[in-house]
Amino acid sequence: TAEAMFTLIFVCLCLLCCNLHAETECFSKTSEFKMKGDYLLGGLFGVHPVSTTLHQNIPEAIICSSQTFSLSNYRRFQMMRFSIEEINNSTSLLPNVTLGYEIFDHCSDTKNFPGIFSLMSVDGSVQPWKESVNFSKVIAVVGTGTSTATMTVAPLFMMDLVPMISYGASSSVFSRKRNFPSFLRTVHPNKDVIEIILRFLEKFKWTWVAFLYIDDDYGRDGLDLFGKKIKDTEICLAFSHGLKENTDYPKLIKQMEALRINVVIVFTTKWTAEGLIMSAIQQNVTNKVWIAVDAWSLHKELPKKPGIKNIGTVLGIAEPKITIPGFDDFIHSFKAQNQCENPEQDPLCNQMCNCSSVRVEDIITADPSFNFPVYSAVYAVAHALHAVLQCGAGSCNKSIKVYPHMVLEELRMSKFTLLNQTVNFDDNGDPKFGPYAIVFWNESGDAEEIGSYMFHPEHNFDINESKIHWHGDKKARFPSSLTKCPDGYMKKQEGVHKCCFSCTICPKGTYLNTTDPYNCIECKDTEWSAEGSTTCKPRQLEYIRFSDPTAIVIMIGTVILLAFIVAISVLFALNYNTPVVRSAGGPMCFLILGCLSLCSISVFFFFGEPSVGFCILRYFPFLLFYTVCVACLFARSFQIICIFKISPKFPNISRIWTKYNVHWIFISAAFFLQAILLINRFSLDPPKQFTDKFYFDRIILGCEVNKFVDDSLIPFILICVLIFLSFCFSYAGKDLPKNYNEAKTITFCMLLLILIWVTFATFNYVVHGKVITFSHAVATLLSLYSLLLVYFLPRCYIILFKPEKNTEQYFQDLIQSYTRSYSQ
């Protein structure tokens, strides 16, 4: 296919480029990267790891030797060479069998495929495995050192079940045998490291932590495992951030300072940890606890940096420092060899080191991390091959055709003792051996072992706290953390863990129960609470009591009104036959006065605790009898207009009005119609007590005025129509005789009545509580006073103080004068 063709062309270009470059390099007589043997092991070590992202416009090979040299990875590289030499010199393990190796500098995660293809091929041919034919050059591969690099190359070896034993890839994804069937590792997976970190935090009761991780497969896997582990604990992941080559460390540190984080877990590689710690020193960070993982806890240079003690205390998880006998002598012997160009060598570009300047002491004292995993990985392959070849006393059966999958089968079952440790693997290919050491960066700049964590046969965490010197403030050991909120403040969860929260005050009408600090609970309808409350208080019931001063004033006003009604009734009764009383309506006056007195009953029921009966009596008397009053005024205004303006032109209308007493018929009809409407409404849905909760600390008891009005518009429409008609007919008589102009008083009375209720309706929408009840009572009382004073008071004045105007002759003169002027 086109894709396969492109891959082959790319590989050929890489091989050509590497070979051309190699012509100018110098190599030892015996290459560090290759050694012949009966069986070959492959090795992948990042001796010159690429520390920055490569940006290329054309496909070209990477010259690994031109990248930054890693002394610790070079030490691991030499550890594999030493292990194979030691096995070849052994008389008990693989007797009369020689192991060879081909090692590549795996300096890039994605640009070193020529070396991978070389391990997988025989005579340059890369083909799928076939029965009885082995297309793999090696029986197993040791490497790589990182999860991302392993993720890139592992699938290629998985196809033919070539055993791949990693000494540094700890991501949990490699435990999935469905995806990585021939993968094993001699380093503990991330879940074990996270377990130790969790025990750290629990032991020192650190609950407010940050988790900084390298933004790759290894780091993201650590974050995911940590989040799952602390899910049901008191530990809170207050802050997490992925570290990259362009991370803004000063900004990152400021964010942690703002969150008051004093415990920082640094789950990252060595070069990323260097950038973080150096930035912390430059930013004058103090009183922190830094938890280092095995990838950088044994760093040789960082613990000796000036100012390192100021940043706080560094505790770490590391592999125990295991002395491997003979390794130092091997390095001395190797470096003593003469190194010069060997034209017979034909290496690839990632099989060149340029390491002649590296001193023996530098290699021996380099970071020993992951050295025993390399050592045990090589020995595991050797023991597996030993079993495949059916080795016995002094010899092995070399006639057996060895395939990688046969070595894999024995690897899975292998169990041997190496430097007092029993090396074997579980069903996922993870190690069932090897403890972890707990280290502390002491004042001398060394990673001092202060404890250990055993995985097998059972988990055991042991740490000598007396060896820890807490740098800086003593509070570093017990860093501050946000564990609870003030009373009345709920915890507002931020992130995936409940322990990560901000404090939010509970609003009015809610309270915080100690059993549920994450939710403000609403108070009952009969209770209230202020902001930040932990309990609810009973709401105070309020209504206008009869003893209320304002109620007393209104009731006194009502009594005075009744007194006026009685006085006017007596006065009109004594002067019943006078022109003033007869012109005011005669018997109709007493009907109006009687209805006004009945209307006043409603005023008294605005006070006291509302009940259904109180609510009915608050509206029923006023609506019914005030309708009669307005109907009387309408009949009176129509009668006046009929006499003075309609009669001259339409005499029959006046005659019918008088003969059949139409005014009484109209008043009776209005009364009965309103009575029917009110009784129907009140029987179906009487006004009931309701609670006004506008005030959060009390309940105002009242009647359902609004609902009553909405559902009973017809009774109100009837009154409004009568008022409007009364106003229209009375206004039409504004030019009647000055001293005989009842129409003007009715007009003014209706106008005043409209003004009162419009004002009340407006006021009703802008106030709440008892004020509405007060205003309603006042509007009712003013309606009664307006009709009584405007309509009856002028007539009382004439009767009492102007008797000369209360004569028939005076009224006849006025009428005759108006008739003459009207006819003209």
PDB file of N, CA and C in Angstrom, residues 647-730:
ATOM      1  N   SER A 647     -87.992  67.081  30.738  1.00  0.00           N
ATOM      2  CA  SER A 647     -89.452  67.304  30.818  1.00  0.00           C
ATOM      3  C   SER A 647     -89.953  68.320  29.807  1.00  0.00           C
ATOM      4  N   PRO A 648     -89.281  69.478  29.613  1.00  0.00           N
ATOM      5  CA  PRO A 648     -89.797  70.442  28.635  1.00  0.00           C
ATOM      6  C   PRO A 648     -89.865  69.875  27.214  1.00  0.00           C
ATOM      7  N   LYS A 649     -88.959  69.017  26.886  1.00  0.00           N
ATOM      8  CA  LYS A 649     -88.914  68.480  25.531  1.00  0.00           C
ATOM      9  C   LYS A 649     -89.644  67.134  25.417  1.00  0.00           C
ATOM     10  N   PHE A 650     -89.531  66.330  26.482  1.00  0.00           N
ATOM     11  CA  PHE A 650     -90.159  65.002  26.468  1.00  0.00           C
ATOM     12  C   PHE A 650     -90.987  64.849  27.745  1.00  0.00           C
ATOM     13  N   PRO A 651     -92.148  65.416  27.789  1.00  0.00           N
ATOM     14  CA  PRO A 651     -92.957  65.391  29.023  1.00  0.00           C
ATOM     15  C   PRO A 651     -93.401  63.989  29.406  1.00  0.00           C
ATOM     16  N   ASN A 652     -93.550  63.089  28.444  1.00  0.00           N
ATOM     17  CA  ASN A 652     -94.021  61.745  28.773  1.00  0.00           C
ATOM     18  C   ASN A 652     -93.026  60.988  29.648  1.00  0.00           C
ATOM     19  N   ILE A 653     -91.724  61.228  29.406  1.00  0.00           N
ATOM     20  CA  ILE A 653     -90.694  60.538  30.190  1.00  0.00           C
ATOM     21  C   ILE A 653     -90.800  60.936  31.646  1.00  0.00           C
ATOM     22  N   SER A 654     -90.980  62.219  31.898  1.00  0.00           N
ATOM     23  CA  SER A 654     -91.112  62.701  33.276  1.00  0.00           C
ATOM     24  C   SER A 654     -92.366  62.153  33.925  1.00  0.00           C
ATOM     25  N   ARG A 655     -93.437  62.075  33.151  1.00  0.00           N
ATOM     26  CA  ARG A 655     -94.697  61.587  33.702  1.00  0.00           C
ATOM     27  C   ARG A 655     -94.583  60.105  34.073  1.00  0.00           C
ATOM     28  N   ILE A 656     -93.962  59.321  33.198  1.00  0.00           N
ATOM     29  CA  ILE A 656     -93.795  57.891  33.489  1.00  0.00           C
ATOM     30  C   ILE A 656     -92.890  57.698  34.707  1.00  0.00           C
ATOM     31  N   TRP A 657     -91.840  58.467  34.765  1.00  0.00           N
ATOM     32  CA  TRP A 657     -90.875  58.367  35.883  1.00  0.00           C
ATOM     33  C   TRP A 657     -91.572  58.611  37.208  1.00  0.00           C
ATOM     34  N   THR A 658     -92.483  59.638  37.185  1.00  0.00           N
ATOM     35  CA  THR A 658     -93.162  59.984  38.438  1.00  0.00           C
ATOM     36  C   THR A 658     -94.301  59.020  38.741  1.00  0.00           C
ATOM     37  N   LYS A 659     -95.112  58.692  37.717  1.00  0.00           N
ATOM     38  CA  LYS A 659     -96.307  57.868  37.915  1.00  0.00           C
ATOM     39  C   LYS A 659     -95.964  56.476  38.416  1.00  0.00           C
ATOM     40  N   TYR A 660     -94.916  55.852  37.823  1.00  0.00           N
ATOM     41  CA  TYR A 660     -94.612  54.468  38.152  1.00  0.00           C
ATOM     42  C   TYR A 660     -93.459  54.322  39.158  1.00  0.00           C
ATOM     43  N   ASN A 661     -93.016  55.421  39.711  1.00  0.00           N
ATOM     44  CA  ASN A 661     -91.917  55.364  40.707  1.00  0.00           C
ATOM     45  C   ASN A 661     -90.723  54.525  40.193  1.00  0.00           C
ATOM     46  N   VAL A 662     -90.312  54.897  38.981  1.00  0.00           N
ATOM     47  CA  VAL A 662     -89.224  54.138  38.340  1.00  0.00           C
ATOM     48  C   VAL A 662     -87.949  54.177  39.179  1.00  0.00           C
ATOM     49  N   HIS A 663     -87.757  55.288  39.925  1.00  0.00           N
ATOM     50  CA  HIS A 663     -86.519  55.405  40.700  1.00  0.00           C
ATOM     51  C   HIS A 663     -86.453  54.329  41.782  1.00  0.00           C
ATOM     52  N   TRP A 664     -87.619  54.019  42.399  1.00  0.00           N
ATOM     53  CA  TRP A 664     -87.618  52.972  43.425  1.00  0.00           C
ATOM     54  C   TRP A 664     -87.430  51.589  42.788  1.00  0.00           C
ATOM     55  N   ILE A 665     -88.014  51.435  41.626  1.00  0.00           N
ATOM     56  CA  ILE A 665     -87.825  50.162  40.924  1.00  0.00           C
ATOM     57  C   ILE A 665     -86.336  49.948  40.589  1.00  0.00           C
ATOM     58  N   PHE A 666     -85.696  51.010  40.112  1.00  0.00           N
ATOM     59  CA  PHE A 666     -84.275  50.918  39.750  1.00  0.00           C
ATOM     60  C   PHE A 666     -83.424  50.608  40.977  1.00  0.00           C
ATOM     61  N   ILE A 667     -83.702  51.305  42.089  1.00  0.00           N
ATOM     62  CA  ILE A 667     -82.906  51.091  43.314  1.00  0.00           C
ATOM     63  C   ILE A 667     -83.095  49.663  43.816  1.00  0.00           C
ATOM     64  N   SER A 668     -84.334  49.175  43.778  1.00  0.00           N
ATOM     65  CA  SER A 668     -84.599  47.806  44.232  1.00  0.00           C
ATOM     66  C   SER A 668     -83.903  46.788  43.335  1.00  0.00           C
ATOM     67  N   ALA A 669     -83.952  47.038  42.018  1.00  0.00           N
ATOM     68  CA  ALA A 669     -83.288  46.124  41.081  1.00  0.00           C
ATOM     69  C   ALA A 669     -81.787  46.063  41.321  1.00  0.00           C
ATOM     70  N   ALA A 670     -81.171  47.212  41.540  1.00  0.00           N
ATOM     71  CA  ALA A 670     -79.727  47.267  41.810  1.00  0.00           C
ATOM     72  C   ALA A 670     -79.406  46.499  43.097  1.00  0.00           C
ATOM     73  N   PHE A 671     -80.261  46.661  44.116  1.00  0.00           N
ATOM     74  CA  PHE A 671     -80.031  45.996  45.400  1.00  0.00           C
ATOM     75  C   PHE A 671     -80.090  44.474  45.237  1.00  0.00           C
ATOM     76  N   PHE A 672     -81.154  43.997  44.608  1.00  0.00           N
ATOM     77  CA  PHE A 672     -81.318  42.543  44.485  1.00  0.00           C
ATOM     78  C   PHE A 672     -80.276  41.925  43.554  1.00  0.00           C
ATOM     79  N   LEU A 673     -79.959  42.638  42.489  1.00  0.00           N
ATOM     80  CA  LEU A 673     -78.932  42.119  41.572  1.00  0.00           C
ATOM     81  C   LEU A 673     -77.584  41.983  42.285  1.00  0.00           C
ATOM     82  N   GLN A 674     -77.197  43.029  43.026  1.00  0.00           N
ATOM     83  CA  GLN A 674     -75.928  42.973  43.755  1.00  0.00           C
ATOM     84  C   GLN A 674     -75.965  41.903  44.834  1.00  0.00           C
ATOM     85  N   ALA A 675     -77.094  41.752  45.496  1.00  0.00           N
ATOM     86  CA  ALA A 675     -77.211  40.738  46.542  1.00  0.00           C
ATOM     87  C   ALA A 675     -77.032  39.349  45.954  1.00  0.00           C
ATOM     88  N   ILE A 676     -77.659  39.094  44.804  1.00  0.00           N
ATOM     89  CA  ILE A 676     -77.534  37.780  44.160  1.00  0.00           C
ATOM     90  C   ILE A 676     -76.080  37.503  43.762  1.00  0.00           C
ATOM     91  N   LEU A 677     -75.451  38.496  43.180  1.00  0.00           N
ATOM     92  CA  LEU A 677     -74.052  38.326  42.750  1.00  0.00           C
ATOM     93  C   LEU A 677     -73.134  38.038  43.932  1.00  0.00           C
ATOM     94  N   LEU A 678     -73.301  38.783  45.013  1.00  0.00           N
ATOM     95  CA  LEU A 678     -72.437  38.611  46.176  1.00  0.00           C
ATOM     96  C   LEU A 678     -72.684  37.266  46.867  1.00  0.00           C
ATOM     97  N   ILE A 679     -73.942  36.914  47.027  1.00  0.00           N
ATOM     98  CA  ILE A 679     -74.249  35.634  47.678  1.00  0.00           C
ATOM     99  C   ILE A 679     -73.714  34.477  46.850  1.00  0.00           C
ATOM    100  N   ASN A 680     -73.839  34.571  45.553  1.00  0.00           N
ATOM    101  CA  ASN A 680     -73.318  33.517  44.675  1.00  0.00           C
ATOM    102  C   ASN A 680     -71.800  33.393  44.806  1.00  0.00           C
ATOM    103  N   ARG A 681     -71.127  34.534  44.780  1.00  0.00           N
ATOM    104  CA  ARG A 681     -69.668  34.514  44.866  1.00  0.00           C
ATOM    105  C   ARG A 681     -69.194  34.025  46.232  1.00  0.00           C
ATOM    106  N   PHE A 682     -69.785  34.543  47.297  1.00  0.00           N
ATOM    107  CA  PHE A 682     -69.329  34.197  48.636  1.00  0.00           C
ATOM    108  C   PHE A 682     -69.658  32.751  48.996  1.00  0.00           C
ATOM    109  N   SER A 683     -70.702  32.202  48.426  1.00  0.00           N
ATOM    110  CA  SER A 683     -71.032  30.802  48.713  1.00  0.00           C
ATOM    111  C   SER A 683     -70.109  29.841  47.970  1.00  0.00           C
ATOM    112  N   LEU A 684     -69.680  30.235  46.754  1.00  0.00           N
ATOM    113  CA  LEU A 684     -68.793  29.378  45.976  1.00  0.00           C
ATOM    114  C   LEU A 684     -67.345  29.494  46.428  1.00  0.00           C
ATOM    115  N   ASP A 685     -66.909  30.689  46.667  1.00  0.00           N
ATOM    116  CA  ASP A 685     -65.498  30.898  47.034  1.00  0.00           C
ATOM    117  C   ASP A 685     -65.406  32.126  47.928  1.00  0.00           C
ATOM    118  N   PRO A 686     -65.708  31.970  49.194  1.00  0.00           N
ATOM    119  CA  PRO A 686     -65.681  33.124  50.090  1.00  0.00           C
ATOM    120  C   PRO A 686     -64.251  33.608  50.297  1.00  0.00           C
ATOM    121  N   PRO A 687     -64.081  34.878  50.539  1.00  0.00           N
ATOM    122  CA  PRO A 687     -62.734  35.376  50.862  1.00  0.00           C
ATOM    123  C   PRO A 687     -62.237  34.725  52.145  1.00  0.00           C
ATOM    124  N   LYS A 688     -60.999  34.217  52.098  1.00  0.00           N
ATOM    125  CA  LYS A 688     -60.455  33.469  53.234  1.00  0.00           C
ATOM    126  C   LYS A 688     -59.211  34.171  53.759  1.00  0.00           C
ATOM    127  N   GLN A 689     -58.771  33.650  54.891  1.00  0.00           N
ATOM    128  CA  GLN A 689     -57.536  34.163  55.482  1.00  0.00           C
ATOM    129  C   GLN A 689     -56.345  33.787  54.601  1.00  0.00           C
ATOM    130  N   PHE A 690     -55.411  34.693  54.448  1.00  0.00           N
ATOM    131  CA  PHE A 690     -54.194  34.369  53.712  1.00  0.00           C
ATOM    132  C   PHE A 690     -53.015  34.985  54.453  1.00  0.00           C
ATOM    133  N   THR A 691     -51.814  34.508  54.095  1.00  0.00           N
ATOM    134  CA  THR A 691     -50.604  34.984  54.767  1.00  0.00           C
ATOM    135  C   THR A 691     -49.747  35.750  53.772  1.00  0.00           C
ATOM    136  N   ASP A 692     -49.379  36.931  54.123  1.00  0.00           N
ATOM    137  CA  ASP A 692     -48.492  37.764  53.311  1.00  0.00           C
ATOM    138  C   ASP A 692     -47.072  37.565  53.837  1.00  0.00           C
ATOM    139  N   LYS A 693     -46.196  36.915  52.995  1.00  0.00           N
ATOM    140  CA  LYS A 693     -44.837  36.578  53.432  1.00  0.00           C
ATOM    141  C   LYS A 693     -43.799  37.541  52.873  1.00  0.00           C
ATOM    142  N   PHE A 694     -44.243  38.741  52.565  1.00  0.00           N
ATOM    143  CA  PHE A 694     -43.293  39.715  52.030  1.00  0.00           C
ATOM    144  C   PHE A 694     -42.199  40.003  53.051  1.00  0.00           C
ATOM    145  N   TYR A 695     -42.548  40.050  54.301  1.00  0.00           N
ATOM    146  CA  TYR A 695     -41.579  40.257  55.368  1.00  0.00           C
ATOM    147  C   TYR A 695     -41.069  38.894  55.813  1.00  0.00           C
ATOM    148  N   PHE A 696     -39.724  38.708  55.771  1.00  0.00           N
ATOM    149  CA  PHE A 696     -39.173  37.377  55.998  1.00  0.00           C
ATOM    150  C   PHE A 696     -39.299  36.929  57.449  1.00  0.00           C
ATOM    151  N   ASP A 697     -39.423  37.877  58.382  1.00  0.00           N
ATOM    152  CA  ASP A 697     -39.419  37.497  59.792  1.00  0.00           C
ATOM    153  C   ASP A 697     -40.808  37.435  60.414  1.00  0.00           C
ATOM    154  N   ARG A 698     -41.840  37.713  59.650  1.00  0.00           N
ATOM    155  CA  ARG A 698     -43.186  37.659  60.209  1.00  0.00           C
ATOM    156  C   ARG A 698     -44.202  37.360  59.116  1.00  0.00           C
ATOM    157  N   ILE A 699     -45.368  36.924  59.551  1.00  0.00           N
ATOM    158  CA  ILE A 699     -46.460  36.601  58.633  1.00  0.00           C
ATOM    159  C   ILE A 699     -47.601  37.570  58.905  1.00  0.00           C
ATOM    160  N   ILE A 700     -48.039  38.251  57.873  1.00  0.00           N
ATOM    161  CA  ILE A 700     -49.156  39.184  57.996  1.00  0.00           C
ATOM    162  C   ILE A 700     -50.431  38.453  57.596  1.00  0.00           C
ATOM    163  N   LEU A 701     -51.366  38.361  58.521  1.00  0.00           N
ATOM    164  CA  LEU A 701     -52.633  37.713  58.232  1.00  0.00           C
ATOM    165  C   LEU A 701     -53.588  38.720  57.615  1.00  0.00           C
ATOM    166  N   GLY A 702     -54.263  38.319  56.581  1.00  0.00           N
ATOM    167  CA  GLY A 702     -55.234  39.189  55.928  1.00  0.00           C
ATOM    168  C   GLY A 702     -56.240  38.350  55.165  1.00  0.00           C
ATOM    169  N   CYS A 703     -57.072  39.021  54.394  1.00  0.00           N
ATOM    170  CA  CYS A 703     -58.042  38.338  53.544  1.00  0.00           C
ATOM    171  C   CYS A 703     -57.551  38.371  52.100  1.00  0.00           C
ATOM    172  N   GLU A 704     -57.982  37.423  51.328  1.00  0.00           N
ATOM    173  CA  GLU A 704     -57.538  37.304  49.946  1.00  0.00           C
ATOM    174  C   GLU A 704     -58.216  38.358  49.097  1.00  0.00           C
ATOM    175  N   VAL A 705     -57.741  39.577  49.232  1.00  0.00           N
ATOM    176  CA  VAL A 705     -58.353  40.698  48.510  1.00  0.00           C
ATOM    177  C   VAL A 705     -58.165  40.530  47.011  1.00  0.00           C
ATOM    178  N   ASN A 706     -56.925  40.270  46.613  1.00  0.00           N
ATOM    179  CA  ASN A 706     -56.642  40.215  45.181  1.00  0.00           C
ATOM    180  C   ASN A 706     -57.397  39.080  44.509  1.00  0.00           C
ATOM    181  N   LYS A 707     -57.369  37.907  45.127  1.00  0.00           N
ATOM    182  CA  LYS A 707     -58.073  36.773  44.517  1.00  0.00           C
ATOM    183  C   LYS A 707     -59.569  37.029  44.472  1.00  0.00           C
ATOM    184  N   PHE A 708     -60.067  37.644  45.529  1.00  0.00           N
ATOM    185  CA  PHE A 708     -61.503  37.935  45.562  1.00  0.00           C
ATOM    186  C   PHE A 708     -61.881  38.899  44.444  1.00  0.00           C
ATOM    187  N   VAL A 709     -61.039  39.901  44.272  1.00  0.00           N
ATOM    188  CA  VAL A 709     -61.342  40.880  43.218  1.00  0.00           C
ATOM    189  C   VAL A 709     -61.264  40.225  41.846  1.00  0.00           C
ATOM    190  N   ASP A 710     -60.250  39.410  41.621  1.00  0.00           N
ATOM    191  CA  ASP A 710     -60.080  38.791  40.308  1.00  0.00           C
ATOM    192  C   ASP A 710     -61.249  37.872  39.962  1.00  0.00           C
ATOM    193  N   ASP A 711     -61.752  37.174  40.938  1.00  0.00           N
ATOM    194  CA  ASP A 711     -62.820  36.211  40.665  1.00  0.00           C
ATOM    195  C   ASP A 711     -64.213  36.817  40.776  1.00  0.00           C
ATOM    196  N   SER A 712     -64.330  38.053  41.235  1.00  0.00           N
ATOM    197  CA  SER A 712     -65.658  38.648  41.465  1.00  0.00           C
ATOM    198  C   SER A 712     -65.734  40.045  40.869  1.00  0.00           C
ATOM    199  N   LEU A 713     -65.400  40.147  39.602  1.00  0.00           N
ATOM    200  CA  LEU A 713     -65.386  41.460  38.969  1.00  0.00           C
ATOM    201  C   LEU A 713     -66.796  42.032  38.772  1.00  0.00           C
ATOM    202  N   ILE A 714     -67.801  41.171  38.607  1.00  0.00           N
ATOM    203  CA  ILE A 714     -69.150  41.657  38.271  1.00  0.00           C
ATOM    204  C   ILE A 714     -69.733  42.566  39.346  1.00  0.00           C
ATOM    205  N   PRO A 715     -69.644  42.205  40.651  1.00  0.00           N
ATOM    206  CA  PRO A 715     -70.163  43.135  41.671  1.00  0.00           C
ATOM    207  C   PRO A 715     -69.469  44.488  41.638  1.00  0.00           C
ATOM    208  N   PHE A 716     -68.192  44.487  41.381  1.00  0.00           N
ATOM    209  CA  PHE A 716     -67.466  45.747  41.318  1.00  0.00           C
ATOM    210  C   PHE A 716     -67.802  46.510  40.042  1.00  0.00           C
ATOM    211  N   ILE A 717     -67.990  45.754  38.959  1.00  0.00           N
ATOM    212  CA  ILE A 717     -68.376  46.418  37.707  1.00  0.00           C
ATOM    213  C   ILE A 717     -69.727  47.117  37.868  1.00  0.00           C
ATOM    214  N   LEU A 718     -70.639  46.492  38.597  1.00  0.00           N
ATOM    215  CA  LEU A 718     -71.952  47.097  38.818  1.00  0.00           C
ATOM    216  C   LEU A 718     -71.842  48.424  39.549  1.00  0.00           C
ATOM    217  N   ILE A 719     -71.026  48.447  40.594  1.00  0.00           N
ATOM    218  CA  ILE A 719     -70.834  49.704  41.333  1.00  0.00           C
ATOM    219  C   ILE A 719     -70.162  50.744  40.450  1.00  0.00           C
ATOM    220  N   CYS A 720     -69.148  50.320  39.689  1.00  0.00           N
ATOM    221  CA  CYS A 720     -68.432  51.266  38.825  1.00  0.00           C
ATOM    222  C   CYS A 720     -69.362  51.857  37.763  1.00  0.00           C
ATOM    223  N   VAL A 721     -70.235  51.021  37.194  1.00  0.00           N
ATOM    224  CA  VAL A 721     -71.175  51.511  36.188  1.00  0.00           C
ATOM    225  C   VAL A 721     -72.122  52.542  36.800  1.00  0.00           C
ATOM    226  N   LEU A 722     -72.617  52.246  37.987  1.00  0.00           N
ATOM    227  CA  LEU A 722     -73.527  53.189  38.660  1.00  0.00           C
ATOM    228  C   LEU A 722     -72.829  54.505  38.974  1.00  0.00           C
ATOM    229  N   ILE A 723     -71.582  54.401  39.437  1.00  0.00           N
ATOM    230  CA  ILE A 723     -70.820  55.624  39.726  1.00  0.00           C
ATOM    231  C   ILE A 723     -70.611  56.423  38.458  1.00  0.00           C
ATOM    232  N   PHE A 724     -70.232  55.735  37.367  1.00  0.00           N
ATOM    233  CA  PHE A 724     -69.992  56.428  36.103  1.00  0.00           C
ATOM    234  C   PHE A 724     -71.269  57.098  35.581  1.00  0.00           C
ATOM    235  N   LEU A 725     -72.403  56.376  35.630  1.00  0.00           N
ATOM    236  CA  LEU A 725     -73.659  56.954  35.147  1.00  0.00           C
ATOM    237  C   LEU A 725     -74.097  58.124  36.029  1.00  0.00           C
ATOM    238  N   SER A 726     -73.916  57.966  37.328  1.00  0.00           N
ATOM    239  CA  SER A 726     -74.264  59.066  38.247  1.00  0.00           C
ATOM    240  C   SER A 726     -73.436  60.300  37.942  1.00  0.00           C
ATOM    241  N   PHE A 727     -72.138  60.060  37.682  1.00  0.00           N
ATOM    242  CA  PHE A 727     -71.251  61.177  37.370  1.00  0.00           C
ATOM    243  C   PHE A 727     -71.690  61.854  36.064  1.00  0.00           C
ATOM    244  N   CYS A 728     -72.046  61.081  35.059  1.00  0.00           N
ATOM    245  CA  CYS A 728     -72.428  61.645  33.762  1.00  0.00           C
ATOM    246  C   CYS A 728     -73.718  62.471  33.876  1.00  0.00           C
ATOM    247  N   PHE A 729     -74.757  61.924  34.497  1.00  0.00           N
ATOM    248  CA  PHE A 729     -76.028  62.653  34.601  1.00  0.00           C
ATOM    249  C   PHE A 729     -75.915  63.864  35.514  1.00  0.00           C
ATOM    250  N   SER A 730     -75.150  63.715  36.587  1.00  0.00           N
ATOM    251  CA  SER A 730     -75.011  64.870  37.496  1.00  0.00           C
ATOM    252  C   SER A 730     -74.181  65.968  36.843  1.00  0.00           C
TER     253      SER A 730
END
